[in-house]
Tab-separated table of C-alpha atoms and ligand atoms in Angstrom:
chain	number	residue	atom	x	y	z
A	1	MET	CA	-23.783	18.403	-2.178
A	2	ASP	CA	-21.461	20.209	-0.789
A	3	GLU	CA	-21.364	17.886	2.247
A	4	LEU	CA	-19.821	15.241	0.006
A	5	ARG	CA	-17.326	16.991	-2.020
A	6	LEU	CA	-14.265	15.394	-1.884
A	7	ARG	CA	-10.944	17.094	0.106
A	8	LEU	CA	-7.398	16.880	-1.011
A	9	ASP	CA	-4.084	17.758	1.727
A	10	VAL	CA	-1.120	18.210	0.506
A	11	ASN	CA	0.249	19.766	4.014
A	12	ASN	CA	2.836	16.195	4.503
A	13	MET	CA	4.660	16.586	0.833
A	14	MET	CA	6.029	20.207	1.445
A	15	ALA	CA	9.854	20.632	4.030
A	16	ASP	CA	7.835	22.491	6.693
A	17	ALA	CA	5.925	19.529	8.289
A	18	ILE	CA	8.655	16.477	6.619
A	19	GLY	CA	12.079	18.512	6.049
A	20	GLU	CA	15.551	18.013	3.696
A	21	HIS	CA	13.346	15.862	1.522
A	22	GLY	CA	9.825	17.837	0.956
A	23	ILE	CA	9.073	20.769	-1.225
A	24	THR	CA	9.637	24.152	-0.374
A	25	ASP	CA	7.085	27.073	-0.569
A	26	ALA	CA	9.176	28.503	-3.415
A	27	GLU	CA	9.327	25.366	-5.428
A	28	LEU	CA	5.691	25.439	-5.427
A	29	GLU	CA	5.981	28.422	-6.539
A	30	ALA	CA	7.879	28.308	-9.586
A	31	VAL	CA	6.123	25.247	-10.720
A	32	VAL	CA	2.722	27.930	-11.268
A	33	PRO	CA	3.155	29.175	-14.724
A	34	LYS	CA	3.286	25.134	-15.880
A	35	ALA	CA	0.839	24.112	-14.143
A	36	ALA	CA	-1.168	27.378	-15.225
A	37	GLU	CA	0.490	27.026	-19.288
A	38	ALA	CA	-1.441	22.604	-18.401
A	39	PHE	CA	-4.390	24.095	-17.318
A	40	ASP	CA	-4.254	26.670	-20.515
A	41	TYR	CA	-3.785	23.606	-22.934
A	42	PHE	CA	-5.930	20.688	-21.158
A	43	ALA	CA	-8.741	24.074	-20.980
A	44	LYS	CA	-8.224	24.993	-24.803
A	45	ASN	CA	-8.752	21.388	-26.434
A	46	ARG	CA	-10.517	20.164	-23.944
A	47	GLY	CA	-13.240	17.926	-25.701
A	48	THR	CA	-11.367	17.602	-28.592
A	49	GLY	CA	-8.724	14.858	-30.468
A	50	MET	CA	-8.406	12.383	-27.234
A	51	MET	CA	-9.086	14.595	-25.117
A	52	GLY	CA	-12.498	13.251	-25.726
A	53	TRP	CA	-13.684	12.271	-22.398
A	54	SER	CA	-13.529	15.050	-20.566
A	55	GLU	CA	-16.846	15.993	-21.363
A	56	LEU	CA	-18.453	12.561	-20.605
A	57	PRO	CA	-20.006	13.765	-17.636
A	58	TYR	CA	-22.146	16.281	-19.896
A	59	ASN	CA	-22.971	14.580	-23.438
A	60	GLN	CA	-24.475	11.421	-22.589
A	61	ASP	CA	-28.422	11.602	-21.888
A	62	GLU	CA	-29.296	9.508	-25.438
A	63	VAL	CA	-26.948	6.514	-24.298
A	64	VAL	CA	-27.936	6.614	-20.629
A	65	LYS	CA	-31.254	6.314	-21.507
A	66	GLU	CA	-30.468	3.687	-23.832
A	67	LEU	CA	-28.069	2.147	-21.329
A	68	LEU	CA	-30.912	2.252	-18.791
A	69	GLU	CA	-33.200	0.656	-20.552
A	70	VAL	CA	-30.538	-2.608	-22.035
A	71	ALA	CA	-30.000	-2.873	-18.704
A	72	ALA	CA	-33.730	-3.119	-17.243
A	73	PHE	CA	-33.762	-5.693	-20.374
A	74	VAL	CA	-29.963	-7.084	-18.862
A	75	ARG	CA	-30.602	-7.608	-15.460
A	76	ALA	CA	-34.814	-8.956	-16.251
A	77	LYS	CA	-33.604	-12.009	-18.312
A	78	PHE	CA	-29.909	-12.288	-17.794
A	79	LYS	CA	-28.147	-14.618	-14.506
A	80	ASN	CA	-25.195	-13.930	-15.198
A	81	PHE	CA	-23.282	-10.895	-16.694
A	82	VAL	CA	-19.035	-11.112	-17.911
A	83	VAL	CA	-17.618	-8.664	-18.968
A	84	LEU	CA	-15.033	-9.327	-21.365
A	85	GLY	CA	-12.366	-7.162	-22.040
A	86	ILE	CA	-8.399	-5.647	-20.850
A	87	GLY	CA	-6.348	-2.757	-19.816
A	88	GLY	CA	-8.855	-0.009	-19.818
A	89	SER	CA	-11.806	-2.256	-20.586
A	90	ALA	CA	-11.585	-4.431	-17.427
A	91	LEU	CA	-10.536	-2.419	-14.305
A	92	GLY	CA	-12.524	0.637	-14.344
A	93	PRO	CA	-15.403	-1.265	-14.308
A	94	ILE	CA	-13.669	-3.127	-11.546
A	95	ALA	CA	-12.558	-0.893	-9.273
A	96	LEU	CA	-16.247	0.315	-9.523
A	97	GLN	CA	-17.908	-2.439	-8.884
A	98	GLN	CA	-16.355	-3.194	-6.018
A	99	ALA	CA	-16.470	0.958	-4.508
A	100	ILE	CA	-20.111	0.818	-4.719
A	101	ASN	CA	-22.156	-2.344	-4.541
A	102	HIS	CA	-21.731	-5.619	-1.516
A	103	MET	CA	-18.236	-7.253	-1.630
A	104	HIS	CA	-18.836	-10.263	-1.223
A	105	TYR	CA	-21.963	-9.376	-4.581
A	106	ASN	CA	-21.844	-12.980	-6.059
A	107	GLU	CA	-22.596	-14.758	-3.052
A	108	LEU	CA	-25.495	-12.229	-1.673
A	109	SER	CA	-29.344	-14.744	-2.275
A	110	ASP	CA	-30.665	-13.272	-5.438
A	111	GLN	CA	-33.046	-11.761	-3.612
A	112	LYS	CA	-30.500	-9.307	-1.567
A	113	ARG	CA	-28.577	-9.183	-4.834
A	114	ASN	CA	-31.227	-7.884	-6.801
A	115	GLY	CA	-29.338	-8.742	-10.227
A	116	PRO	CA	-27.591	-10.518	-12.288
A	117	LYS	CA	-24.055	-11.925	-10.321
A	118	LEU	CA	-21.164	-10.209	-12.297
A	119	TYR	CA	-18.124	-11.865	-13.613
A	120	VAL	CA	-14.927	-8.925	-14.735
A	121	GLU	CA	-12.239	-11.717	-17.144
A	122	ASP	CA	-9.336	-9.784	-17.563
A	123	ASN	CA	-6.502	-12.665	-19.018
A	124	VAL	CA	-6.471	-15.189	-21.419
A	125	ASP	CA	-5.578	-17.825	-18.859
A	126	PRO	CA	-6.922	-21.444	-19.312
A	127	GLU	CA	-7.926	-21.807	-15.839
A	128	ARG	CA	-9.826	-19.465	-15.630
A	129	MET	CA	-11.632	-19.602	-18.858
A	130	ALA	CA	-12.607	-23.060	-17.737
A	131	ALA	CA	-13.674	-22.105	-13.697
A	132	LEU	CA	-15.455	-19.190	-15.314
A	133	LEU	CA	-17.231	-21.956	-16.860
A	134	ASP	CA	-17.899	-24.140	-13.967
A	135	VAL	CA	-19.662	-21.454	-11.607
A	136	ILE	CA	-22.806	-19.404	-15.580
A	137	ASP	CA	-24.699	-21.246	-16.760
A	138	PRO	CA	-23.745	-19.631	-20.812
A	139	LYS	CA	-27.401	-19.991	-21.576
A	140	GLU	CA	-27.842	-17.256	-19.059
A	141	THR	CA	-25.252	-15.612	-18.914
A	142	CYS	CA	-24.649	-11.961	-20.935
A	143	PHE	CA	-21.258	-10.878	-22.922
A	144	ASN	CA	-19.744	-7.475	-22.504
A	145	VAL	CA	-17.580	-8.123	-25.089
A	146	ILE	CA	-15.956	-4.937	-24.341
A	147	THR	CA	-12.680	-2.851	-27.347
A	148	LYS	CA	-12.636	0.112	-27.904
A	149	SER	CA	-9.994	-1.119	-30.781
A	150	GLY	CA	-11.826	-4.075	-31.854
A	151	SER	CA	-8.727	-6.297	-32.288
A	152	THR	CA	-7.303	-6.832	-28.831
A	153	SER	CA	-5.900	-10.396	-29.298
A	154	GLU	CA	-7.187	-11.762	-25.199
A	155	THR	CA	-10.645	-9.894	-25.644
A	156	MET	CA	-11.133	-11.772	-29.259
A	157	THR	CA	-9.538	-14.377	-28.379
A	158	GLN	CA	-12.440	-14.843	-25.219
A	159	TYR	CA	-14.792	-13.654	-27.737
A	160	LEU	CA	-13.809	-16.068	-29.980
A	161	ILE	CA	-14.500	-19.493	-27.289
A	162	ILE	CA	-18.041	-17.801	-25.904
A	163	PHE	CA	-19.317	-16.174	-28.789
A	164	ASP	CA	-18.833	-21.324	-30.282
A	165	ILE	CA	-19.859	-22.448	-27.349
A	166	LEU	CA	-23.084	-20.047	-27.745
A	167	LYS	CA	-24.239	-20.783	-30.793
A	168	LYS	CA	-23.272	-24.918	-30.098
A	169	ALA	CA	-25.542	-24.204	-26.977
A	170	LEU	CA	-28.343	-21.890	-28.486
A	171	GLY	CA	-28.041	-21.186	-32.361
A	172	ASP	CA	-28.837	-18.739	-33.933
A	173	LYS	CA	-30.577	-17.393	-31.058
A	174	ALA	CA	-27.008	-16.164	-29.157
A	175	VAL	CA	-26.479	-13.466	-30.713
A	176	ASP	CA	-29.308	-12.463	-27.974
A	177	ASN	CA	-26.585	-13.242	-25.352
A	178	ILE	CA	-24.348	-10.538	-26.828
A	179	ILE	CA	-23.457	-6.361	-25.969
A	180	ALA	CA	-20.349	-5.540	-27.817
A	181	THR	CA	-18.989	-2.368	-26.915
A	182	THR	CA	-16.037	-0.857	-29.156
A	183	SER	CA	-15.395	1.967	-31.388
A	184	ALA	CA	-17.458	2.755	-34.395
A	185	ASP	CA	-15.803	2.285	-37.670
A	186	LYS	CA	-12.685	1.330	-36.749
A	187	GLY	CA	-11.616	-2.257	-35.642
A	188	ASN	CA	-12.950	-6.324	-36.411
A	189	LEU	CA	-15.903	-6.293	-33.568
A	190	ILE	CA	-17.399	-3.293	-34.968
A	191	LYS	CA	-17.577	-4.923	-38.556
A	192	LEU	CA	-18.715	-7.983	-37.007
A	193	VAL	CA	-21.697	-5.781	-35.357
A	194	LYS	CA	-23.410	-5.699	-39.022
A	195	SER	CA	-22.960	-9.216	-39.560
A	196	GLU	CA	-23.981	-10.930	-36.320
A	197	GLY	CA	-25.957	-8.224	-35.588
A	198	PHE	CA	-25.396	-7.661	-31.583
A	199	ARG	CA	-26.904	-5.149	-29.406
A	200	SER	CA	-23.559	-2.916	-29.410
A	201	PHE	CA	-22.375	0.687	-27.854
A	202	ILE	CA	-20.170	2.783	-28.950
A	203	ILE	CA	-17.000	4.139	-27.354
A	204	PRO	CA	-16.292	7.501	-28.857
A	205	ASP	CA	-13.403	7.914	-30.518
A	206	GLY	CA	-11.845	10.725	-27.953
A	207	VAL	CA	-12.085	8.359	-25.090
A	208	GLY	CA	-8.458	5.789	-24.715
A	209	GLY	CA	-9.557	3.309	-23.084
A	210	ARG	CA	-7.973	3.564	-19.242
A	211	PHE	CA	-9.661	7.749	-19.930
A	212	SER	CA	-13.199	5.124	-20.644
A	213	GLU	CA	-14.942	4.429	-17.163
A	214	LEU	CA	-17.670	7.491	-17.618
A	215	CYS	CA	-18.579	6.319	-20.924
A	216	PRO	CA	-20.210	2.629	-22.090
A	217	VAL	CA	-17.904	0.375	-20.932
A	218	GLY	CA	-18.155	1.609	-17.305
A	219	LEU	CA	-21.793	2.578	-17.590
A	220	LEU	CA	-23.238	-0.696	-19.156
A	221	CYS	CA	-21.667	-3.317	-16.554
A	222	ALA	CA	-22.658	-0.414	-13.347
A	223	ALA	CA	-26.244	-0.270	-14.366
A	224	VAL	CA	-27.006	-3.888	-15.369
A	225	CYS	CA	-25.581	-4.004	-10.841
A	226	ASN	CA	-27.768	-1.331	-10.104
A	227	ILE	CA	-25.448	1.440	-9.264
A	228	ASP	CA	-26.689	4.820	-10.846
A	229	ILE	CA	-25.025	6.101	-12.974
A	230	LYS	CA	-26.511	9.291	-13.148
A	231	LYS	CA	-25.276	10.314	-9.594
A	232	LEU	CA	-21.230	8.898	-10.703
A	233	LEU	CA	-21.540	11.196	-14.024
A	234	GLU	CA	-23.001	14.255	-11.609
A	235	GLY	CA	-20.343	13.810	-8.813
A	236	ALA	CA	-17.658	13.652	-12.148
A	237	ALA	CA	-19.020	16.865	-12.919
A	238	TYR	CA	-19.494	18.994	-10.041
A	239	MET	CA	-14.943	18.209	-10.075
A	240	ASP	CA	-14.754	18.727	-13.087
A	241	LYS	CA	-16.074	22.118	-11.992
A	242	MET	CA	-14.396	22.392	-8.777
A	243	CYS	CA	-11.351	21.603	-11.582
A	244	SER	CA	-12.415	24.468	-13.345
A	245	GLU	CA	-9.400	27.889	-11.516
A	246	ALA	CA	-6.345	27.992	-13.003
A	247	ASP	CA	-4.728	28.736	-9.657
A	248	ILE	CA	-3.210	26.261	-7.624
A	249	TYR	CA	-4.861	26.413	-4.672
A	250	LYS	CA	-8.538	26.577	-6.069
A	251	ASN	CA	-7.924	23.357	-8.109
A	252	PRO	CA	-6.787	20.326	-6.665
A	253	ALA	CA	-6.481	17.489	-9.460
A	254	LEU	CA	-3.582	21.362	-10.890
A	255	MET	CA	-2.309	21.502	-7.364
A	256	ALA	CA	-1.454	17.920	-7.584
A	257	ALA	CA	-0.802	17.091	-10.385
A	258	ALA	CA	1.960	20.272	-9.393
A	259	MET	CA	2.929	18.325	-6.832
A	260	GLN	CA	3.609	15.044	-8.466
A	261	TYR	CA	5.714	16.771	-11.234
A	262	ILE	CA	7.922	19.203	-8.428
A	263	ALA	CA	7.792	15.226	-6.823
A	264	MET	CA	9.486	12.953	-9.926
A	265	GLY	CA	11.178	16.481	-10.992
A	266	LYS	CA	13.587	15.524	-7.105
A	267	GLY	CA	13.438	11.596	-7.595
A	268	ALA	CA	10.173	10.728	-6.135
A	269	ASN	CA	9.913	7.922	-9.416
A	270	ILE	CA	7.225	5.614	-7.279
A	271	SER	CA	3.456	6.677	-6.772
A	272	VAL	CA	2.525	4.036	-4.281
A	273	MET	CA	-1.575	4.481	-3.772
A	274	MET	CA	-2.993	3.877	-0.274
A	275	PRO	CA	-6.811	3.148	-0.026
A	276	TYR	CA	-8.291	2.974	3.534
A	277	ALA	CA	-10.934	1.004	2.124
A	278	ASP	CA	-11.672	-2.332	1.220
A	279	SER	CA	-14.672	-0.599	-0.962
A	280	LEU	CA	-11.224	1.714	-2.968
A	281	LYS	CA	-8.529	-1.179	-2.860
A	282	TYR	CA	-9.556	-1.917	-6.964
A	283	MET	CA	-8.871	2.285	-7.457
A	284	ALA	CA	-5.139	1.893	-7.110
A	285	ASP	CA	-5.131	-1.093	-10.352
A	286	TRP	CA	-7.586	1.363	-11.610
A	287	TYR	CA	-4.934	4.327	-11.326
A	288	CYS	CA	-1.812	2.449	-11.691
A	289	GLN	CA	-2.810	1.951	-15.481
A	290	LEU	CA	-3.955	5.065	-15.679
A	291	TRP	CA	-0.753	6.673	-14.148
A	292	GLY	CA	1.224	4.164	-15.582
A	293	GLU	CA	-0.028	4.259	-19.133
A	294	SER	CA	-0.377	7.259	-19.889
A	295	LEU	CA	2.883	9.019	-18.171
A	296	GLY	CA	5.771	6.404	-19.072
A	297	LYS	CA	7.472	7.867	-21.822
A	298	ARG	CA	10.065	7.814	-24.091
A	299	VAL	CA	10.545	10.728	-26.099
A	300	ASP	CA	8.030	14.764	-25.155
A	301	LEU	CA	6.397	16.167	-27.395
A	302	ASN	CA	9.473	17.082	-29.067
A	303	GLY	CA	10.948	14.180	-29.583
A	304	ASN	CA	13.577	14.583	-27.265
A	305	VAL	CA	14.175	11.135	-24.792
A	306	VAL	CA	12.839	11.985	-21.356
A	307	TYR	CA	11.949	8.709	-19.843
A	308	ALA	CA	9.033	9.506	-18.713
A	309	GLY	CA	6.699	8.331	-15.432
A	310	GLN	CA	6.895	7.920	-12.149
A	311	THR	CA	5.907	3.266	-10.721
A	312	PRO	CA	2.365	3.297	-9.903
A	313	VAL	CA	2.421	1.186	-6.960
A	314	LYS	CA	-1.653	-0.584	-5.471
A	315	ALA	CA	-1.350	-0.859	-1.532
A	316	LEU	CA	-3.865	-1.301	1.192
A	317	GLY	CA	-4.610	0.172	4.190
A	318	VAL	CA	-4.418	-1.047	6.952
A	319	THR	CA	-3.435	-4.761	5.121
A	320	ASP	CA	0.214	-3.796	3.923
A	321	GLN	CA	1.538	-1.736	7.491
A	322	HIS	CA	2.624	-4.507	7.827
A	323	SER	CA	3.607	-6.033	4.737
A	324	GLN	CA	4.898	-2.321	2.755
A	325	ILE	CA	4.995	0.351	4.671
A	326	GLN	CA	8.633	-1.057	6.440
A	327	LEU	CA	9.789	0.207	3.520
A	328	TYR	CA	7.830	3.738	2.573
A	329	THR	CA	9.184	4.894	6.389
A	330	GLU	CA	12.222	3.314	5.781
A	331	GLY	CA	13.609	2.770	2.877
A	332	PRO	CA	14.528	5.792	-0.399
A	333	PHE	CA	13.511	8.521	-1.089
A	334	ASP	CA	12.233	7.777	-4.170
A	335	LYS	CA	8.557	7.425	-3.483
A	336	VAL	CA	4.436	9.790	-2.929
A	337	ILE	CA	2.003	8.281	-1.299
A	338	THR	CA	-1.430	8.800	-1.589
A	339	PHE	CA	-3.542	8.504	1.053
A	340	LEU	CA	-7.106	8.051	0.671
A	341	ALA	CA	-9.597	8.759	3.836
A	342	VAL	CA	-13.090	7.890	4.345
A	343	ASP	CA	-14.878	10.400	6.436
A	344	ASN	CA	-17.697	7.424	6.872
A	345	TYR	CA	-17.985	4.250	5.808
A	346	ARG	CA	-20.682	2.828	5.131
A	347	THR	CA	-20.835	0.478	8.773
A	348	ASP	CA	-19.367	0.239	11.220
A	349	VAL	CA	-18.666	-2.745	13.696
A	350	THR	CA	-18.237	-1.841	18.103
A	351	ILE	CA	-15.189	-4.368	19.104
A	352	ALA	CA	-16.696	-6.338	21.970
A	353	ASN	CA	-15.733	-6.485	25.517
A	354	GLY	CA	-13.322	-9.497	26.586
A	355	CYS	CA	-9.707	-9.802	28.196
A	356	GLU	CA	-11.393	-7.875	31.026
A	357	ASP	CA	-7.633	-8.729	32.928
A	358	ILE	CA	-5.035	-7.518	29.534
A	359	ALA	CA	-4.353	-4.138	29.860
A	360	ALA	CA	-2.596	-4.574	25.938
A	361	VAL	CA	-5.634	-5.650	24.358
A	362	ASN	CA	-8.166	-4.430	26.157
A	363	PHE	CA	-8.712	-0.547	25.769
A	364	LEU	CA	-9.664	-1.561	22.346
A	365	CYS	CA	-13.285	-3.021	23.806
A	366	GLY	CA	-16.160	-0.106	22.883
A	367	HIS	CA	-14.217	2.125	20.595
A	368	THR	CA	-15.616	0.705	16.935
A	369	MET	CA	-13.731	-0.844	13.666
A	370	GLN	CA	-14.282	2.530	12.024
A	371	GLU	CA	-12.221	4.433	14.658
A	372	LEU	CA	-9.745	1.649	14.504
A	373	ILE	CA	-9.028	2.362	11.394
A	374	LYS	CA	-9.224	6.277	11.507
A	375	ALA	CA	-6.650	5.770	13.916
A	376	GLU	CA	-4.410	3.309	11.782
A	377	GLN	CA	-4.831	5.113	8.951
A	378	LEU	CA	-3.868	8.433	10.215
A	379	ALA	CA	-1.211	7.089	12.505
A	380	THR	CA	-0.011	5.804	9.102
A	381	GLU	CA	0.285	9.597	7.803
A	382	TYR	CA	2.095	10.719	10.967
A	383	ALA	CA	4.873	7.644	11.353
A	384	VAL	CA	5.639	8.300	6.777
A	385	MET	CA	5.758	12.531	7.780
A	386	LYS	CA	8.105	11.834	10.926
A	387	SER	CA	9.918	9.932	8.487
A	388	GLY	CA	10.512	12.695	6.617
A	389	LYS	CA	8.672	10.746	3.193
A	390	MET	CA	5.265	12.860	0.633
A	391	SER	CA	2.661	12.161	0.817
A	392	HIS	CA	-1.011	13.471	0.821
A	393	THR	CA	-4.273	12.738	1.678
A	394	ILE	CA	-7.467	12.450	-0.341
A	395	THR	CA	-10.824	12.203	1.648
A	396	LEU	CA	-14.185	10.772	0.703
A	397	PRO	CA	-16.786	11.932	2.946
A	398	VAL	CA	-18.532	8.672	2.758
A	399	VAL	CA	-17.759	6.227	-0.826
A	400	ASN	CA	-21.173	6.640	-3.317
A	401	GLU	CA	-21.558	6.113	-6.612
A	402	PHE	CA	-21.392	11.159	-6.708
A	403	THR	CA	-17.929	10.376	-4.204
A	404	VAL	CA	-16.311	8.142	-7.287
A	405	GLY	CA	-17.527	9.801	-9.935
A	406	GLN	CA	-15.604	12.572	-8.507
A	407	LEU	CA	-12.241	10.827	-7.823
A	408	LEU	CA	-11.827	8.908	-11.255
A	409	PHE	CA	-12.548	12.369	-12.952
A	410	PHE	CA	-9.986	14.135	-10.311
A	411	TYR	CA	-7.706	11.309	-12.000
A	412	GLU	CA	-8.000	11.495	-14.981
A	413	LEU	CA	-7.343	15.432	-14.778
A	414	GLU	CA	-4.220	15.414	-12.730
A	415	THR	CA	-3.000	12.994	-14.916
A	416	ALA	CA	-4.262	15.144	-18.101
A	417	TYR	CA	-2.248	17.856	-15.817
A	418	ALA	CA	0.924	16.619	-15.824
A	419	GLY	CA	1.189	14.711	-18.758
A	420	ALA	CA	1.189	18.642	-20.445
A	421	MET	CA	3.757	19.351	-17.454
A	422	LEU	CA	5.470	16.920	-18.695
A	423	GLY	CA	5.160	17.628	-21.297
A	424	ILE	CA	4.427	14.013	-23.127
A	425	ASN	CA	2.270	12.929	-25.197
A	426	THR	CA	-0.280	11.409	-21.939
A	427	PHE	CA	-2.942	9.535	-24.503
A	428	ASP	CA	-0.880	7.043	-26.732
A	429	GLN	CA	0.402	3.849	-25.196
A	430	PRO	CA	3.711	2.575	-27.912
A	431	GLY	CA	6.241	0.792	-25.670
A	432	VAL	CA	2.803	-1.383	-24.910
A	433	GLU	CA	3.487	-2.048	-28.973
A	434	GLU	CA	6.238	-4.019	-29.175
A	435	GLY	CA	5.321	-7.111	-27.103
A	436	LYS	CA	1.405	-6.983	-29.343
A	437	ASN	CA	3.177	-7.090	-32.649
A	438	ALA	CA	5.385	-9.234	-31.410
A	439	THR	CA	2.513	-11.690	-29.600
A	440	TYR	CA	0.639	-11.545	-33.267
A	441	ALA	CA	3.899	-12.802	-34.815
A	442	LEU	CA	4.369	-15.591	-32.183
A	443	LEU	CA	0.967	-16.957	-33.589
A	444	GLY	CA	1.406	-16.213	-37.430
A	445	ARG	CA	-0.964	-13.052	-38.177
A	446	PRO	CA	-0.694	-12.628	-41.469
A	447	GLY	CA	0.831	-9.486	-42.119
A	448	TYR	CA	3.784	-9.730	-39.260
A	449	GLU	CA	6.005	-12.593	-40.830
A	450	GLU	CA	9.187	-9.520	-41.119
A	451	LYS	CA	8.517	-9.435	-37.315
A	452	LYS	CA	8.478	-13.148	-37.000
A	453	ALA	CA	11.826	-13.429	-38.607
A	454	GLU	CA	13.532	-10.645	-36.443
A	455	LEU	CA	12.046	-12.935	-33.115
A	456	ASP	CA	13.829	-15.917	-35.082
A	457	ALA	CA	16.690	-13.957	-34.901
A	458	ARG	CA	16.791	-12.903	-31.568
A	459	PRO	CA	19.825	-13.674	-29.038
A	460	ALA	CA	20.421	-17.865	-28.088
A	461	LYS	CA	19.396	-17.725	-24.108
A	462	ASN	CA	22.580	-18.672	-22.568
A	463	SER	CA	22.430	-22.140	-20.824
A	464	LYS	CA	24.799	-20.582	-17.759
A	465	TYR	CA	22.203	-18.063	-17.145
A	466	ILE	CA	19.361	-20.298	-16.134
A	467	ILE	CA	19.296	-22.569	-13.132
B	501	LIG	O1	-5.815	2.954	-22.756
B	501	LIG	C1	-5.675	1.921	-23.145
B	501	LIG	O2	-5.330	2.139	-24.228
B	501	LIG	C2	-4.844	0.380	-23.084
B	501	LIG	O3	-4.427	-0.056	-21.914
B	501	LIG	C3	-6.062	-0.781	-23.491
B	501	LIG	O4	-7.315	-0.097	-22.842
B	501	LIG	C4	-5.990	-1.770	-23.407
B	501	LIG	O5	-5.108	-1.853	-24.720
B	501	LIG	C5	-6.932	-2.692	-24.294
B	501	LIG	O6	-8.045	-1.836	-25.034
B	501	LIG	P1	-9.393	-1.667	-26.455
B	501	LIG	O7	-9.850	-1.519	-25.445
B	501	LIG	O8	-8.604	-2.305	-27.391
B	501	LIG	O9	-9.424	-3.779	-26.205
């Protein structure tokens, strides 16, 4: 499997390569003790508290068996599989499906697709719900309601609408079209599992939403769409092994965390993820939640106000070379760019002959699209380096379950290490609560009367600023 090992190249983070805005060897050496502390903290606490996700590659044999059985049942019985969830319950499934399966999976013929169509509904836009209902027959659809807390309004709204439709169409048999994925004992969805008799999978306590792709949250949907979930978990375990030493030169996730930590200290408060592969496009969305929600914290573990975090931004190579790269090369020194590169794309297309009289076009002929995209990635890496901006590159030998498993686990580890280095709680999200509570108050949830009063008393808007 070593030929499928991910590679991290941090050369272009360093002052040697990019000059005064880069990281010096002395700066890197200075954070080595902090990185080692973060490593030790993780090593000692892994598998406990909110770090249950770290054991998912190893402790799911029974769960995987059950997932494969249920997936086989879904594949045989249903034409569509719809995920109802948001945040960590949706971004991983979307990213994995895009990475592994055909880019127009739903449009393939039934024979070629060889499984249900997949829809991941992660919003409460009524137009989107109506659009979904225009293209699926709920009777032929399995709905996977995913919410760890079992109380997320968006997901429970979707559940209420769909279960009502199913009951009207199928009566008592409606329960067969729902699979719930939730916490074993918290929230409302587990209560419904018990009262309605839905099939269910459990999200372990120590696995937070954004760290949940490798548990039933992501694995059921993947198995239903014929993705090899065992290989995915093997890839994660392989990355775990690659990161089993405290030495930053032998632990890529720790090296990446140390680099980002130093970069944040230098004012690089934006982290751009730029995959050079459409298959990895939505990995950037998944990363944005993981990095943003985990590290964006007002206070550290000692209660000091720190306003930590780095704003994640998604980009796509080569598409965004024609949109964002001008800013990244000539704009401020406030970013770290991560390029995701691929050694071998799963297919290739030779550029046809033509334009013999136009040398500026004809030079492309005979090359392949793979050569072109790789040349553009190298060229952009070079341009960013030449402009003195920090970047690093993670290369996947090929995009498959094993390498994507590595990538997911790499980022979960990097996030855990970076959070430990920043001295913050990586696994909570108190900043999300205010908006949630205000929504409850606005829609009249019992117990939120005081919040409603607080909202009603908010400063009136000045009409002068509404134009
Ligand atoms: O990372 C997290 O915990 C959150 O972003 C959740 O994934 C998101 O809020 C959805 O929560 P839940 O799974 O409880 O519905």
